[in-house]
mmCIF file of C-alpha atoms and ligand atoms in Angstrom:
data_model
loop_
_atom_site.group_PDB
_atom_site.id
_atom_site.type_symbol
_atom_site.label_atom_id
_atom_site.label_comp_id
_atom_site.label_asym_id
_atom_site.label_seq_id
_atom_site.Cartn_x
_atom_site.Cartn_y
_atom_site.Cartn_z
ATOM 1 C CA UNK L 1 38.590 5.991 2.063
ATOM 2 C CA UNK L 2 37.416 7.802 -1.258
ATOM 3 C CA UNK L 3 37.921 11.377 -1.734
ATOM 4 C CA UNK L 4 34.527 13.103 -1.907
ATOM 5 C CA UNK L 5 34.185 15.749 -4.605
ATOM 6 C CA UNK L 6 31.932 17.886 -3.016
ATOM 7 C CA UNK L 7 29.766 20.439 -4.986
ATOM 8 C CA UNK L 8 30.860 23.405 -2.471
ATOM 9 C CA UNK L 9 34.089 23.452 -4.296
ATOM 10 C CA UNK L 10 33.241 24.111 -7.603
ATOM 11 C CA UNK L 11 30.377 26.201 -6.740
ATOM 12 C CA UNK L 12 32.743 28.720 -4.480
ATOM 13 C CA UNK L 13 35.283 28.755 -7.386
ATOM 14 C CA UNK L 14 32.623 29.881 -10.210
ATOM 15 C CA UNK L 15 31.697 32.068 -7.698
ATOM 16 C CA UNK L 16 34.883 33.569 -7.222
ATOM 17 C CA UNK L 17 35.072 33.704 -11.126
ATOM 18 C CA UNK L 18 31.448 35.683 -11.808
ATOM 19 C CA UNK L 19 31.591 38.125 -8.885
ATOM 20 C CA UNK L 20 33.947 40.677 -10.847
ATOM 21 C CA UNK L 21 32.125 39.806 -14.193
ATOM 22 C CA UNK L 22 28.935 40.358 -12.634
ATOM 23 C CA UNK L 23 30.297 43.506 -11.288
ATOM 24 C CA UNK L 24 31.546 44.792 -14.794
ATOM 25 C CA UNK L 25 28.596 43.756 -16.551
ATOM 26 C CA UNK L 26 26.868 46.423 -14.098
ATOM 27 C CA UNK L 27 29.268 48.784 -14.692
ATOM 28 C CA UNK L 28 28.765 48.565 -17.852
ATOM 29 C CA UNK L 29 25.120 49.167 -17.201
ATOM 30 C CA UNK L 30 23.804 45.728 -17.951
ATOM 31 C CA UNK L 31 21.996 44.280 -15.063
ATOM 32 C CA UNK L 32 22.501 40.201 -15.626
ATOM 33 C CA UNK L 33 19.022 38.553 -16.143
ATOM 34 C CA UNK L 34 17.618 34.883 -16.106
ATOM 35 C CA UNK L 35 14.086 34.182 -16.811
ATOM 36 C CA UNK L 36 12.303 31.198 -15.490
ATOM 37 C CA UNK L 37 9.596 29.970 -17.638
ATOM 38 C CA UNK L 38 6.827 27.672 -15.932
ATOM 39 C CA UNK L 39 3.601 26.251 -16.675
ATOM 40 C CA UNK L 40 1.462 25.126 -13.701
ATOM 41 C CA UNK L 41 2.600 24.800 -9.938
ATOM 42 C CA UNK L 42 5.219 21.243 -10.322
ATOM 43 C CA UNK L 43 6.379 20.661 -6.830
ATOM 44 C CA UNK L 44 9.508 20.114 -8.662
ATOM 45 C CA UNK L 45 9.725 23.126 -10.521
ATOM 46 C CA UNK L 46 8.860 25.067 -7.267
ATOM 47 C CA UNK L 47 11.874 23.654 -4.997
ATOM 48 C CA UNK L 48 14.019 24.290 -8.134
ATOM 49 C CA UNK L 49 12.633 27.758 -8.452
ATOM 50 C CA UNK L 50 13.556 28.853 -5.040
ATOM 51 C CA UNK L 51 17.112 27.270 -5.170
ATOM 52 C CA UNK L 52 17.414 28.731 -8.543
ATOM 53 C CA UNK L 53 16.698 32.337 -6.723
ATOM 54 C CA UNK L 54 18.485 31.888 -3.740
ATOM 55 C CA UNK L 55 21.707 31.214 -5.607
ATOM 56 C CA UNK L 56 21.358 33.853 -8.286
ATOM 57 C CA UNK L 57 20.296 36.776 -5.417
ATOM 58 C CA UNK L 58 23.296 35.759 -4.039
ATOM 59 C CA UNK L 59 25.397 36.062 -6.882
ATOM 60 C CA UNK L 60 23.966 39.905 -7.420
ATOM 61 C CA UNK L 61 21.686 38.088 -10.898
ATOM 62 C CA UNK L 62 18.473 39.142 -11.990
ATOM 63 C CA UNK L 63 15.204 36.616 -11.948
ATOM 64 C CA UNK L 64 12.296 37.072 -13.395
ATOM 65 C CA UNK L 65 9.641 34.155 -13.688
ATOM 66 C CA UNK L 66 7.323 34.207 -16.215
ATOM 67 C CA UNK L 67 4.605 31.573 -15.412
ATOM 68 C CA UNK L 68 1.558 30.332 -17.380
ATOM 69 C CA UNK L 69 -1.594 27.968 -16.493
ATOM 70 C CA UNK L 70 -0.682 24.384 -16.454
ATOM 71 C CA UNK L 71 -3.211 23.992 -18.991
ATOM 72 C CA UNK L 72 -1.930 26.804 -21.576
ATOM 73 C CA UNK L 73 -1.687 26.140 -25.001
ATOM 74 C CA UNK L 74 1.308 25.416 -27.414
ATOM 75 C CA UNK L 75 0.725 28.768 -28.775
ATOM 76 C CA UNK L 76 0.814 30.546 -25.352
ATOM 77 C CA UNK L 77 3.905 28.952 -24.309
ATOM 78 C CA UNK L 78 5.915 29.697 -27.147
ATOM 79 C CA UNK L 79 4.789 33.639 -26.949
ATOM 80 C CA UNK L 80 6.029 33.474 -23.300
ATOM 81 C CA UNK L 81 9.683 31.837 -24.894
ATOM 82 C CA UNK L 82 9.401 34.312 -28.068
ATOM 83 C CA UNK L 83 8.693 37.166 -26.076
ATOM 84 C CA UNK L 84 11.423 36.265 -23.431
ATOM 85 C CA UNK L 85 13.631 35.750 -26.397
ATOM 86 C CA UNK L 86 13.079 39.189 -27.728
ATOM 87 C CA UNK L 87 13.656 40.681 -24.567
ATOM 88 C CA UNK L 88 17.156 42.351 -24.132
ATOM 89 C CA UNK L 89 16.235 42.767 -20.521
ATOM 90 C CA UNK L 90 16.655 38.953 -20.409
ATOM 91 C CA UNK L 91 20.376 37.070 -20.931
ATOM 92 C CA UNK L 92 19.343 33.811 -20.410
ATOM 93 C CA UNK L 93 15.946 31.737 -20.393
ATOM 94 C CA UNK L 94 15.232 28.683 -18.553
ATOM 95 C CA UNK L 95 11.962 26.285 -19.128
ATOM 96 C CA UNK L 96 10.995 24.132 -16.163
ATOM 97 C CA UNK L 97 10.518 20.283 -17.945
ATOM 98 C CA UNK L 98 8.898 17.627 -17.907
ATOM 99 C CA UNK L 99 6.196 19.925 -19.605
ATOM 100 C CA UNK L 100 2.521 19.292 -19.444
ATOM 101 C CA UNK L 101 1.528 15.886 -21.615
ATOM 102 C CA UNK L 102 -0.849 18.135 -24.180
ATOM 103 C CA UNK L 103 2.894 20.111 -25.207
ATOM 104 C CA UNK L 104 4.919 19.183 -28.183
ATOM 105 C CA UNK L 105 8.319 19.620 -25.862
ATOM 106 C CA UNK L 106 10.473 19.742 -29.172
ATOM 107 C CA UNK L 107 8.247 22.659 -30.664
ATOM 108 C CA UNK L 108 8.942 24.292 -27.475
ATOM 109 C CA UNK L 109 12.380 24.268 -26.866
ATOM 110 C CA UNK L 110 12.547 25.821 -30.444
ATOM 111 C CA UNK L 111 10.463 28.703 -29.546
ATOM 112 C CA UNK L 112 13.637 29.918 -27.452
ATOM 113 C CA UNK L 113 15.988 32.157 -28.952
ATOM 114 C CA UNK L 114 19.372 29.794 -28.930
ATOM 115 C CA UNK L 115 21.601 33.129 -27.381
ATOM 116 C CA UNK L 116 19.188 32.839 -24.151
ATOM 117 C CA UNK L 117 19.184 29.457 -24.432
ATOM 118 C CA UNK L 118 21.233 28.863 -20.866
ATOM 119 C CA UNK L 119 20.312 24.991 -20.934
ATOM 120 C CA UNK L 120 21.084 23.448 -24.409
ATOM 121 C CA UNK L 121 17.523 22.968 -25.176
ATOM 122 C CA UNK L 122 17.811 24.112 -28.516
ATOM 123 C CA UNK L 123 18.890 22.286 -31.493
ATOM 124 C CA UNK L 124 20.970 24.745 -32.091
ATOM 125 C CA UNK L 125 22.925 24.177 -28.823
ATOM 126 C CA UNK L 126 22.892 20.602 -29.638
ATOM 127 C CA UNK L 127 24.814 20.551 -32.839
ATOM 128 C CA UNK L 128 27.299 23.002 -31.117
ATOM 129 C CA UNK L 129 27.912 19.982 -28.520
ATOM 130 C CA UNK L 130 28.539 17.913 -31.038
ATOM 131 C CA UNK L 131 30.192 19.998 -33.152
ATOM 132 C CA UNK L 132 32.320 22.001 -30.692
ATOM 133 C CA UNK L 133 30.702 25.368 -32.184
ATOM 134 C CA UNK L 134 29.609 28.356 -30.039
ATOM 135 C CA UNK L 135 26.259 28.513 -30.354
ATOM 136 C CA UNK L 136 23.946 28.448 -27.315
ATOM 137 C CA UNK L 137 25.003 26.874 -24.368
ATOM 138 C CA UNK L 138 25.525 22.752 -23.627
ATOM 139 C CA UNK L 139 22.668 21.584 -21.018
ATOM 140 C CA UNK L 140 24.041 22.802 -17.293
ATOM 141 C CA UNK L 141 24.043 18.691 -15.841
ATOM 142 C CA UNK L 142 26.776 17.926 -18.285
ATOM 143 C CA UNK L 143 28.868 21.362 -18.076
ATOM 144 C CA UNK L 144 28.037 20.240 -14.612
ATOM 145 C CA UNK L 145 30.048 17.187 -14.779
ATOM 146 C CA UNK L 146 32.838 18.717 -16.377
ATOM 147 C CA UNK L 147 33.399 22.077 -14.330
ATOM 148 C CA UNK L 148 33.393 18.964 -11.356
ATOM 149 C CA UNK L 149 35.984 17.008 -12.832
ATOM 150 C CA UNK L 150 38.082 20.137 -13.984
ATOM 151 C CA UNK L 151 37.514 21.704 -10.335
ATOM 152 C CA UNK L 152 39.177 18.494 -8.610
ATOM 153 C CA UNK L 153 42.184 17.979 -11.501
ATOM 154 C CA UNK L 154 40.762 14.834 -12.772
ATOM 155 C CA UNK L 155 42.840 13.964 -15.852
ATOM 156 C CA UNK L 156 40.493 12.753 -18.852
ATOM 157 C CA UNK L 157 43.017 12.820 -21.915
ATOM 158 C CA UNK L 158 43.433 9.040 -23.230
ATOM 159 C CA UNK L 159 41.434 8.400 -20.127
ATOM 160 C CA UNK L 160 38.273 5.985 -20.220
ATOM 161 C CA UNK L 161 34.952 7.028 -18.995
ATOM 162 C CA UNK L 162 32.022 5.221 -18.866
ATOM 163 C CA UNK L 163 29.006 6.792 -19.469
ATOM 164 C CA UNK L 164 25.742 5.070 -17.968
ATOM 165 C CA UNK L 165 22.501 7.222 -19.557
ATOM 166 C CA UNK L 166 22.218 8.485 -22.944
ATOM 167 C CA UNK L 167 19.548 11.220 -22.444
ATOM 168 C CA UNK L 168 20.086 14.461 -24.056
ATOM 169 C CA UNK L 169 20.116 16.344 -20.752
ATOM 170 C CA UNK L 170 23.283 14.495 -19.413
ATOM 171 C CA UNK L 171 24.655 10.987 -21.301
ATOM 172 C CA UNK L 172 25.047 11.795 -24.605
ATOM 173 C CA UNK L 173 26.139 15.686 -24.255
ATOM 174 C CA UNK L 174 28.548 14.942 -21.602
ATOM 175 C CA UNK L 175 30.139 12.348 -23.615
ATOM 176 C CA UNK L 176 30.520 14.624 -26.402
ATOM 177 C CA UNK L 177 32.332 17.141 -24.017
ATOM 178 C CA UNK L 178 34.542 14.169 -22.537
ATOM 179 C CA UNK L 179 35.220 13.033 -26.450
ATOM 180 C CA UNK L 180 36.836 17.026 -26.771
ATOM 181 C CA UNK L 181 38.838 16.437 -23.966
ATOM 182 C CA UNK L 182 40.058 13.229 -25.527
ATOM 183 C CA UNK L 183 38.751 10.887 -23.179
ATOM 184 C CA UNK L 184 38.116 7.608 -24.638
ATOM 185 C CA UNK L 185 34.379 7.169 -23.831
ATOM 186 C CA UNK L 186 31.748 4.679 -23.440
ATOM 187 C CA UNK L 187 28.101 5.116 -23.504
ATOM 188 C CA UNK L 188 26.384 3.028 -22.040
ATOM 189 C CA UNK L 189 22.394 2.308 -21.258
ATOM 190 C CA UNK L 190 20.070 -0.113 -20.612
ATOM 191 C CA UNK L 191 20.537 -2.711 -23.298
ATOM 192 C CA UNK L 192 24.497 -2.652 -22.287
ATOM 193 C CA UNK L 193 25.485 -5.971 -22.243
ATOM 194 C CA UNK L 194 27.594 -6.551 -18.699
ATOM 195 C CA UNK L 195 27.834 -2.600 -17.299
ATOM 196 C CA UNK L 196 29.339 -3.704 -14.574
ATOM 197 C CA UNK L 197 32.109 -5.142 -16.225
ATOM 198 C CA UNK L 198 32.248 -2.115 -18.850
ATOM 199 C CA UNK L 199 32.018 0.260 -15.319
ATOM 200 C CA UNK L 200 34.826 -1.876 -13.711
ATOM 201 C CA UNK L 201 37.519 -1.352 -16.521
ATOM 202 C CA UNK L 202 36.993 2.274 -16.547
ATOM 203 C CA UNK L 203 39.132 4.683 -15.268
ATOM 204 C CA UNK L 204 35.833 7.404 -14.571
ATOM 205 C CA UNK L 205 32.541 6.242 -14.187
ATOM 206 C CA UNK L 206 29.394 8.816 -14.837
ATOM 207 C CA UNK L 207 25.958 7.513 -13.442
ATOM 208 C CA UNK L 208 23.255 9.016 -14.583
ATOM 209 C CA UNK L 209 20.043 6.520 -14.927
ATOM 210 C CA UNK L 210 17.439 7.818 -12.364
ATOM 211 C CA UNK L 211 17.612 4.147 -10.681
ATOM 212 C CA UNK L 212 18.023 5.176 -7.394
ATOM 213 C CA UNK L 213 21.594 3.183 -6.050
ATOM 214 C CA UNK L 214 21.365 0.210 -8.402
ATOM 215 C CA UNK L 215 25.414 0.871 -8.766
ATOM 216 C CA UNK L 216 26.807 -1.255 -6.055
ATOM 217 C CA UNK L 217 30.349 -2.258 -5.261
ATOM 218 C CA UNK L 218 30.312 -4.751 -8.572
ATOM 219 C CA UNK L 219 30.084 -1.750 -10.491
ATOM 220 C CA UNK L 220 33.544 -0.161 -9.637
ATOM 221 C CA UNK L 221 37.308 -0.923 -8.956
ATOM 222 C CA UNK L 222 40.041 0.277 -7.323
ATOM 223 C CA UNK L 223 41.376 3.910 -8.286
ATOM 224 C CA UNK L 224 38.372 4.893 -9.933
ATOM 225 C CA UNK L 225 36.378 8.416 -10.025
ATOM 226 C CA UNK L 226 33.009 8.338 -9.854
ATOM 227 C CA UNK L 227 30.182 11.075 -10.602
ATOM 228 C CA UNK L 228 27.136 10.378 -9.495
ATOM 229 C CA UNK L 229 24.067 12.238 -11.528
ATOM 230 C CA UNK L 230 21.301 10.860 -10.289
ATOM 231 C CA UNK L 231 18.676 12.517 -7.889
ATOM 232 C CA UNK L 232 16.355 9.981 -6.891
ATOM 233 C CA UNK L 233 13.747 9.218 -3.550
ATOM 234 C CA UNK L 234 14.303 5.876 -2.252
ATOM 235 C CA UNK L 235 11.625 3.720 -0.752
ATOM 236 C CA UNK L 236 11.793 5.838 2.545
ATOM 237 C CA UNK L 237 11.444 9.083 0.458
ATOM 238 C CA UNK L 238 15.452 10.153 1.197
ATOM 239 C CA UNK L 239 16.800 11.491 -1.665
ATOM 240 C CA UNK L 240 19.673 9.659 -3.261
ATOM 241 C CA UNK L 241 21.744 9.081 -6.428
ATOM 242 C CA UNK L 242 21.977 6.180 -8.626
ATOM 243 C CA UNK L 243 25.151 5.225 -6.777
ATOM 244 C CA UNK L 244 25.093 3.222 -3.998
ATOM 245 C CA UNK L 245 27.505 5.202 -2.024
ATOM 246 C CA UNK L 246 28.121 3.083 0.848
ATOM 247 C CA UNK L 247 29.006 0.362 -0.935
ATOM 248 C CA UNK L 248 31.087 2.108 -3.726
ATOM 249 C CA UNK L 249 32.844 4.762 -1.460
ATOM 250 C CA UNK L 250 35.205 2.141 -0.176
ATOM 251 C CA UNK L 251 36.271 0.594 -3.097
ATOM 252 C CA UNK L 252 36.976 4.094 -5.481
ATOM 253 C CA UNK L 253 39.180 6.609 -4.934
ATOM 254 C CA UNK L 254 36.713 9.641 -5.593
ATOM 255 C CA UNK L 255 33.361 10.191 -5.486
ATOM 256 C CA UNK L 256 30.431 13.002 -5.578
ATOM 257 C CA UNK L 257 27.776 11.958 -3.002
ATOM 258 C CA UNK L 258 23.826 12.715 -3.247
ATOM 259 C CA UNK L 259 22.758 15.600 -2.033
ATOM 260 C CA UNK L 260 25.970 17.841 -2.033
ATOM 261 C CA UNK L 261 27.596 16.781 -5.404
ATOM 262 C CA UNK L 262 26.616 17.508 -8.961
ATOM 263 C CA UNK L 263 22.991 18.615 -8.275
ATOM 264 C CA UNK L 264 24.067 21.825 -6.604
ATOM 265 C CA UNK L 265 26.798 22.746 -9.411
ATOM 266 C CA UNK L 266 24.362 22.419 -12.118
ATOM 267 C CA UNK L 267 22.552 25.175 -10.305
ATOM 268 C CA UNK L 268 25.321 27.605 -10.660
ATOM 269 C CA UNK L 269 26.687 26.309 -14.124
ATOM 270 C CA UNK L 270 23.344 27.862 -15.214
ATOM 271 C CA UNK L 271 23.737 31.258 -13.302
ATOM 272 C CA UNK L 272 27.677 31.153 -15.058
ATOM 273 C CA UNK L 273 25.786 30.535 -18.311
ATOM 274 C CA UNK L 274 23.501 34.060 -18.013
ATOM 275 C CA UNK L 275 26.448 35.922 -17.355
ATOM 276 C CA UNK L 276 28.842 34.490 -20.090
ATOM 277 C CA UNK L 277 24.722 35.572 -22.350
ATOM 278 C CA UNK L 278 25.022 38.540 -21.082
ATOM 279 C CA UNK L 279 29.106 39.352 -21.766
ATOM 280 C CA UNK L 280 28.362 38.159 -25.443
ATOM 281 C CA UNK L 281 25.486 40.566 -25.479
ATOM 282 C CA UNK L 282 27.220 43.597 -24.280
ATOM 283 C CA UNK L 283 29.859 42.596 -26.825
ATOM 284 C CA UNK L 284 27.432 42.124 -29.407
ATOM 285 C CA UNK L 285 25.837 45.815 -28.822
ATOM 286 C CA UNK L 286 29.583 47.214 -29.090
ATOM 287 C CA UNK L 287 30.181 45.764 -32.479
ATOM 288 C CA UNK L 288 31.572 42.418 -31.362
ATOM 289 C CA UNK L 289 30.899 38.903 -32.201
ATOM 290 C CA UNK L 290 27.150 38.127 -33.597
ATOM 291 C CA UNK L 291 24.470 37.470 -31.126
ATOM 292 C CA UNK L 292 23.722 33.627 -30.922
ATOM 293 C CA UNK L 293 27.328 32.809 -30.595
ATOM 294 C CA UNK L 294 28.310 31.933 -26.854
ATOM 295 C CA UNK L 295 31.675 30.205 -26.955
HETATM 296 P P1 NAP K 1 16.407 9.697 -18.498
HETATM 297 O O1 NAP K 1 16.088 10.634 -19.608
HETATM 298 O O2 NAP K 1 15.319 8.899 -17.879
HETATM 299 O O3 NAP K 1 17.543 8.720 -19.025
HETATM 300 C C1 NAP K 1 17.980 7.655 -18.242
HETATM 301 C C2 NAP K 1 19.025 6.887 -18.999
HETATM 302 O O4 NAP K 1 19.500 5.865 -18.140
HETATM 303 C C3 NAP K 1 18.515 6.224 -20.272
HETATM 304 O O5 NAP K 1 19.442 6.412 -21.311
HETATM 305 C C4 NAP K 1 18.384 4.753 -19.888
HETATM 306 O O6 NAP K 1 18.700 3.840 -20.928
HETATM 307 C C5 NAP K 1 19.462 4.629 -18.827
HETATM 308 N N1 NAP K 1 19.098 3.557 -17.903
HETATM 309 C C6 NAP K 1 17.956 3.404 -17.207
HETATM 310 N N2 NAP K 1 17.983 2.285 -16.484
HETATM 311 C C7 NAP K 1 19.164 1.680 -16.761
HETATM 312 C C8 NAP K 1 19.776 0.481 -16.336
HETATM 313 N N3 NAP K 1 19.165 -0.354 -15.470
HETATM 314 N N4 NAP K 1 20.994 0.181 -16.827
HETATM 315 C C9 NAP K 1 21.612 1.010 -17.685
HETATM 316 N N5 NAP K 1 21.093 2.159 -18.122
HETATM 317 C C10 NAP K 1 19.876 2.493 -17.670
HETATM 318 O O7 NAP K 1 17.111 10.457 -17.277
HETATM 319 P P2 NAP K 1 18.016 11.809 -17.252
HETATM 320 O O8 NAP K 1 17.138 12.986 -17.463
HETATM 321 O O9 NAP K 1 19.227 11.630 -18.085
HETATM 322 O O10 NAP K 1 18.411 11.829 -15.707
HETATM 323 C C11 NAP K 1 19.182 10.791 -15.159
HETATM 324 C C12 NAP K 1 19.332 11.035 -13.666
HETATM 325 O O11 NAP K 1 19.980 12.278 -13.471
HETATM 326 C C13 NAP K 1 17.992 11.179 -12.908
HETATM 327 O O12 NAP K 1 18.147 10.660 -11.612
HETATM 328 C C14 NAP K 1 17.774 12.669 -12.830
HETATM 329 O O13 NAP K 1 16.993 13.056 -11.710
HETATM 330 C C15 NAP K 1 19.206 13.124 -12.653
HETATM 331 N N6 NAP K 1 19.427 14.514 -13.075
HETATM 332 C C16 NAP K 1 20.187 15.263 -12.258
HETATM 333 C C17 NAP K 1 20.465 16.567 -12.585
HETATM 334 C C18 NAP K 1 21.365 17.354 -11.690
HETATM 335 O O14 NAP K 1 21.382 18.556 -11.708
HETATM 336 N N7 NAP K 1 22.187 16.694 -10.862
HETATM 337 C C19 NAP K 1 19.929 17.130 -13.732
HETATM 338 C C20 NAP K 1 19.195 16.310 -14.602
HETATM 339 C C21 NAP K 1 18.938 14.994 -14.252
HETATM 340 P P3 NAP K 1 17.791 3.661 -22.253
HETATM 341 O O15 NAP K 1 18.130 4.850 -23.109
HETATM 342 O O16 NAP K 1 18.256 2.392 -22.837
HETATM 343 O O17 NAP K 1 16.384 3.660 -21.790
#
């Protein structure tokens, strides 16, 4: 039977970690902030929204959501993510997307400031993936994947993972942040010729398509770890990743499972991400390092 890495674990340890830099911060008189910027009333963005504000109450963070008509322009958007970015009441600013079809998403995301930016939207926080700088902040999913694999000792130097997605909200950053940890890494999508044979030979496997379980036991091997990404509805409406855990769990050694895996770390990745914003503001204002840089 497969160890499951379950979510819990990493989310009680950054827990553990922000309470007493939450509590300085305070101190300190800085109350840590996130703002949640939304246009129109996404089911989605809703049931994120609450999660989002159930976890940060709990942590003692700040939200404030700033929402706009799901027909507002360009224009009024990026005031909303120019105003929140001008804010110093604010630490770190997160835009619900998919955004409405009439919004140039890239124009958007550059609207946002890339200090506040808590979920590598930016281009800024991009390049500093890529580049290992310290600007911004790398998109939650993938820190997600790596705080998971960190939390449960998974070894990744001269390791290979395989990578299965190459959006820039999970595949390609999180390969990036593998490649600095000197994993040997594969990325992988949907033009790979024989993924299951590249997923087989791999030592961790990363799923992250949006095909809900289309990774069946042909897709692994003994001793592997496997993270699955995906949050999908299958033809009953369950929710489910793209692994199909039944048939993988046997055959692995360790796997996240859908719901209670990667999902609910990303959530407090993000909340980790204001307060780190906030720290590097508080240092800023005392004559430390510039505003902008993060890490
Ligand atoms: P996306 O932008 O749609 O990208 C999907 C990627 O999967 C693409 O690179 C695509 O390849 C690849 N792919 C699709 N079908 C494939 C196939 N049959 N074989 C191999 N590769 C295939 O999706 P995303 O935003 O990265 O999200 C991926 C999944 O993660 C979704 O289920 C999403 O809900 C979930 N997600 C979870 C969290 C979380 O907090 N846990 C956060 C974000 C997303 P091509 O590039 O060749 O098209």
């Amino acid at each position: 039977m497969a160890d499951l890495l379950l979510g819990k674990g990493v989310v009680d340890r950054i827990a553990a970690d922000l309470g007493p830099r939450i509590e300085a911060l305070k101190s300190a008189g800085v109350q840590p902030t996130l703002a949640l910027v939304r246009m129109g009333e996404r089911s989605d963005d809703l049931s994120y929204e609450r999660t989002a504000c159930k976890r940060a109450e709990s942590l003692g963070i700040a939200v404030r959501s700033i929402v706009l008509d799901a027909a507002a322009s360009q224009g009024e958007l990026e005031a909303a993510l120019h105003t929140a970015s001008n804010d110093a009441g604010i630490h770190g600013c997160l835009l619900f997307r998919p955004l409405p079809a009439h919004i140039d998403d890239a124009r958007a995301c550059a609207a946002l400031a890339a200090s506040k930016d808590i979920d590598g939207i930016t281009l800024d926080s991009l390049a500093s993936v890529f580049t290992d700088g310290s600007t911004g902040f790398p998109p939650a999913t993938a820190a997600a994947c790596m705080e998971m694999l960190a939390c449960y000792d998974v070894p990744l130097e001269g390791k290979h993972v395989a990578v299965v997605g190459r959006s820039l909200v999970v595949g390609k950053p999180v390969s990036m942040m593998l490649l600095a940890k000197n994993a040997t890494v594969t990325m992988c999508h949907s033009r790979t010729d024989d993924l299951a044979g590249v997923c087989r030979a791999a030592d961790i496997v990363i799923c992250a398509t949006g095909r809900a379980r289309m990774f069946g036991a042909d897709y692994f091997s003994p001793g592997q770890t496997v993270l699955d990404v995906g949050i999908n509805f299958d033809d009953e409406g369950n929710l489910c990743g793209d692994v199909d855990f039944d048939a993988a769990e046997p055959v692995v050694a360790a796997i996240t499972p859908v719901p209670r895996g990667i999902g609910t770390v990303t959530t407090s990745v993000t909340m980790a991400h204001v307060v780190e914003a906030a720290e590097h503001l508080l240092a800023a204002l005392s004559g430390g390092a510039s505003e902008g840089e993060n890490r």
